Tab-separated table of C-alpha atoms in Angstrom:
chain	number	residue	atom	x	y	z
A	1266	UNK	CA	92.422	99.501	53.035
A	1267	UNK	CA	88.782	98.781	53.802
A	1268	UNK	CA	87.256	100.391	56.913
A	1269	UNK	CA	86.672	98.019	59.839
A	1270	UNK	CA	83.312	96.298	59.798
A	1271	UNK	CA	80.675	97.923	62.004
A	1272	UNK	CA	79.555	95.865	64.928
A	1273	UNK	CA	75.885	95.135	65.019
A	1274	UNK	CA	73.730	95.796	68.032
A	1275	UNK	CA	73.783	98.464	70.690
A	1276	UNK	CA	77.099	99.694	72.093
A	1277	UNK	CA	77.982	98.504	75.576
A	1278	UNK	CA	76.275	100.629	78.219
A	1279	UNK	CA	78.660	99.603	80.959
A	1280	UNK	CA	82.109	98.158	81.411
A	1281	UNK	CA	84.018	97.017	84.488
A	1282	UNK	CA	85.491	100.463	85.211
A	1283	UNK	CA	82.123	102.240	84.925
A	1284	UNK	CA	80.632	99.637	87.265
A	1285	UNK	CA	83.539	100.113	89.693
A	1286	UNK	CA	83.131	103.909	89.628
A	1287	UNK	CA	79.402	103.540	90.317
A	1288	UNK	CA	80.178	101.154	93.192
A	1289	UNK	CA	82.434	103.796	94.746
A	1290	UNK	CA	79.662	106.371	94.399
A	1291	UNK	CA	77.143	104.048	96.057
A	1292	UNK	CA	79.519	103.456	98.969
A	1293	UNK	CA	80.350	100.342	100.952
A	1294	UNK	CA	77.322	100.257	103.255
A	1295	UNK	CA	74.539	99.932	100.660
A	1296	UNK	CA	76.823	98.315	98.059
A	1297	UNK	CA	74.876	95.700	96.136
A	1298	UNK	CA	74.695	94.805	92.478
A	1299	UNK	CA	71.134	96.125	92.442
A	1300	UNK	CA	72.187	99.494	93.905
A	1301	UNK	CA	75.030	99.854	91.408
A	1302	UNK	CA	72.770	98.875	88.508
A	1303	UNK	CA	70.220	101.490	89.612
A	1304	UNK	CA	72.997	104.089	89.757
A	1305	UNK	CA	73.958	103.209	86.187
A	1306	UNK	CA	70.354	103.023	84.984
A	1307	UNK	CA	70.568	99.388	83.902
A	1308	UNK	CA	69.091	96.107	85.092
A	1309	UNK	CA	71.276	94.291	87.610
A	1310	UNK	CA	71.657	91.297	85.274
A	1311	UNK	CA	73.583	93.586	82.896
A	1312	UNK	CA	76.400	93.723	85.452
A	1313	UNK	CA	76.992	89.971	85.394
A	1314	UNK	CA	78.847	90.259	82.105
A	1315	UNK	CA	81.518	92.258	83.969
A	1316	UNK	CA	81.451	91.221	87.648
A	1317	UNK	CA	80.659	87.820	89.162
A	1318	UNK	CA	79.171	88.872	92.495
A	1319	UNK	CA	79.407	91.470	95.264
A	1320	UNK	CA	82.951	90.389	96.194
A	1321	UNK	CA	84.074	90.871	92.618
A	1322	UNK	CA	82.287	94.238	92.586
A	1323	UNK	CA	84.255	95.306	95.686
A	1324	UNK	CA	87.485	94.053	94.092
A	1325	UNK	CA	86.774	96.058	90.916
A	1326	UNK	CA	86.100	99.205	92.945
A	1327	UNK	CA	89.289	98.789	94.981
A	1328	UNK	CA	91.322	98.108	91.849
A	1329	UNK	CA	89.992	101.283	90.232
A	1330	UNK	CA	90.982	103.282	93.308
A	1331	UNK	CA	94.450	101.723	93.254
A	1332	UNK	CA	94.971	102.378	89.532
A	1333	UNK	CA	94.009	106.033	89.971
A	1334	UNK	CA	96.306	106.505	92.982
A	1335	UNK	CA	99.442	108.645	92.962
A	1336	UNK	CA	102.106	106.131	93.986
A	1337	UNK	CA	105.430	107.365	95.365
A	1338	UNK	CA	108.388	107.748	93.064
A	1339	UNK	CA	111.600	105.973	93.951
A	1340	UNK	CA	114.796	107.882	94.594
A	1341	UNK	CA	113.952	109.319	98.014
A	1342	UNK	CA	115.371	107.927	101.237
A	1343	UNK	CA	113.560	104.940	102.726
A	1344	UNK	CA	111.908	107.027	105.457
A	1345	UNK	CA	110.439	109.493	102.957
A	1346	UNK	CA	109.458	106.626	100.673
A	1347	UNK	CA	107.518	104.797	103.403
A	1348	UNK	CA	105.907	108.065	104.505
A	1349	UNK	CA	104.779	108.675	100.905
A	1350	UNK	CA	103.553	105.040	100.728
A	1351	UNK	CA	101.327	105.673	103.737
A	1352	UNK	CA	100.183	108.975	102.227
A	1353	UNK	CA	99.007	107.139	99.110
A	1354	UNK	CA	96.764	104.918	101.225
A	1355	UNK	CA	95.412	107.957	103.089
A	1356	UNK	CA	94.537	109.545	99.758
A	1357	UNK	CA	92.819	106.341	98.620
A	1358	UNK	CA	90.777	106.330	101.821
A	1359	UNK	CA	89.973	110.039	101.621
A	1360	UNK	CA	88.676	109.840	98.053
A	1361	UNK	CA	85.465	108.071	98.989
A	1362	UNK	CA	83.729	107.629	102.341
A	1363	UNK	CA	84.171	104.052	103.487
A	1364	UNK	CA	86.945	103.286	100.962
A	1365	UNK	CA	89.387	102.244	103.702
A	1366	UNK	CA	86.951	99.673	105.062
A	1367	UNK	CA	86.205	98.463	101.549
A	1368	UNK	CA	89.902	97.906	100.818
A	1369	UNK	CA	90.446	96.228	104.206
A	1370	UNK	CA	87.623	93.776	103.464
A	1371	UNK	CA	89.261	92.427	100.292
A	1372	UNK	CA	90.490	88.822	100.389
A	1373	UNK	CA	93.553	89.872	98.350
A	1374	UNK	CA	95.062	93.231	97.388
A	1375	UNK	CA	94.233	94.804	94.016
A	1376	UNK	CA	96.664	93.987	91.196
A	1377	UNK	CA	97.651	97.664	90.970
A	1378	UNK	CA	98.823	97.564	94.602
A	1379	UNK	CA	100.739	94.312	94.079
A	1380	UNK	CA	102.640	95.904	91.171
A	1381	UNK	CA	103.614	98.874	93.328
A	1382	UNK	CA	104.746	96.662	96.209
A	1383	UNK	CA	107.318	94.994	93.963
A	1384	UNK	CA	108.675	98.322	92.767
A	1385	UNK	CA	108.945	99.930	96.221
A	1386	UNK	CA	110.247	96.716	97.835
A	1387	UNK	CA	113.153	96.688	95.367
A	1388	UNK	CA	114.001	100.282	96.287
A	1389	UNK	CA	113.897	99.510	100.020
A	1390	UNK	CA	116.208	96.537	99.472
A	1391	UNK	CA	118.591	98.786	97.564
A	1392	UNK	CA	118.660	100.989	100.681
A	1393	UNK	CA	119.576	98.174	103.053
A	1394	UNK	CA	116.315	96.385	103.920
A	1395	UNK	CA	116.177	92.607	103.759
A	1396	UNK	CA	113.488	91.358	101.353
A	1397	UNK	CA	111.347	90.202	104.296
A	1398	UNK	CA	111.751	93.462	106.227
A	1399	UNK	CA	110.910	95.509	103.121
A	1400	UNK	CA	107.649	93.609	102.627
A	1401	UNK	CA	106.713	93.788	106.307
A	1402	UNK	CA	107.455	97.532	106.376
A	1403	UNK	CA	105.218	98.163	103.346
A	1404	UNK	CA	102.444	96.015	104.795
A	1405	UNK	CA	102.717	97.647	108.225
A	1406	UNK	CA	102.522	101.211	106.889
A	1407	UNK	CA	99.611	100.396	104.548
A	1408	UNK	CA	97.749	98.636	107.380
A	1409	UNK	CA	98.402	101.518	109.744
A	1410	UNK	CA	97.022	104.063	107.265
A	1411	UNK	CA	93.975	102.025	106.230
A	1412	UNK	CA	93.101	100.785	109.733
A	1413	UNK	CA	93.338	104.285	111.181
A	1414	UNK	CA	91.327	105.781	108.319
A	1415	UNK	CA	88.643	103.077	108.666
A	1416	UNK	CA	88.452	103.645	112.426
A	1417	UNK	CA	88.142	107.409	111.960
A	1418	UNK	CA	85.381	106.918	109.360
A	1419	UNK	CA	83.115	105.510	112.051
A	1420	UNK	CA	84.327	107.647	114.930
A	1421	UNK	CA	81.857	109.718	116.933
A	1422	UNK	CA	84.189	112.573	117.786
A	1423	UNK	CA	81.754	114.085	120.281
A	1424	UNK	CA	81.538	110.836	122.239
A	1425	UNK	CA	85.324	110.482	122.079
A	1426	UNK	CA	85.777	114.028	123.340
A	1427	UNK	CA	83.491	113.317	126.305
A	1428	UNK	CA	85.190	109.999	127.054
A	1429	UNK	CA	88.634	111.620	127.186
A	1430	UNK	CA	87.641	114.870	128.901
A	1431	UNK	CA	90.134	114.256	131.749
A	1432	UNK	CA	92.946	113.277	129.391
A	1433	UNK	CA	93.803	116.332	127.253
A	1434	UNK	CA	96.566	114.538	125.332
A	1435	UNK	CA	94.159	111.873	124.132
A	1436	UNK	CA	91.497	114.472	123.353
A	1437	UNK	CA	94.032	116.182	121.104
A	1438	UNK	CA	94.807	112.941	119.285
A	1439	UNK	CA	91.119	112.177	118.763
A	1440	UNK	CA	90.443	115.699	117.502
A	1441	UNK	CA	93.282	115.600	114.945
A	1442	UNK	CA	92.126	114.951	111.354
A	1443	UNK	CA	94.271	111.813	111.134
A	1444	UNK	CA	94.017	110.831	114.764
A	1445	UNK	CA	97.225	109.305	116.120
A	1446	UNK	CA	98.422	108.141	112.687
A	1447	UNK	CA	101.365	110.596	112.357
A	1448	UNK	CA	102.669	109.699	115.837
A	1449	UNK	CA	102.197	105.963	115.226
A	1450	UNK	CA	103.983	106.193	111.887
A	1451	UNK	CA	106.890	108.024	113.511
A	1452	UNK	CA	107.272	105.213	116.064
A	1453	UNK	CA	107.168	102.578	113.296
A	1454	UNK	CA	109.801	104.432	111.256
A	1455	UNK	CA	112.029	104.920	114.299
A	1456	UNK	CA	111.797	101.186	114.968
A	1457	UNK	CA	112.762	100.416	111.390
A	1458	UNK	CA	115.724	102.801	111.648
A	1459	UNK	CA	116.935	100.964	114.761
A	1460	UNK	CA	116.500	97.624	112.993
A	1461	UNK	CA	118.541	98.802	110.006
A	1462	UNK	CA	121.513	99.615	112.247
A	1463	UNK	CA	121.676	96.118	113.806
């Protein structure tokens, strides 16, 4: 068998995943095609073969994050499964500063997230959730994790501490690494448990 013909020309310097990784390194604030191109050492027009515009650049970055995520395995009880679902979104947000805000700004979720929703939704239904309740539960936990992470990204903890100086309980919540997320999640899960028994 003859060896495959060699392609002429220079090998590709970038591809969509390398562009997405560079976008995550640049961060959401200064994220432009020009900034990503500079990070990669190419002219910004080189990127147009892989991404259409800034929105597509953000979508590629979010999709890369989602594909690299550790998604929960099925088999656990619904409460543990939803807790692990939220944990996945925390890990996505923690990987890169500003990632939570970047994901929240997307017009649609990354394909990798959509695939996981179908898998986890089916498991929740198997454990007694209606299809609608399973989807709402997944959406609510993901929103709770990402919204809290995005809020904490921009939080001035010193100003918060001063604002709540006469309210020690709130000062404790603000000082916690994940803010009030664990307590909020517990309330959401308790509400779902009550709903399942109706």
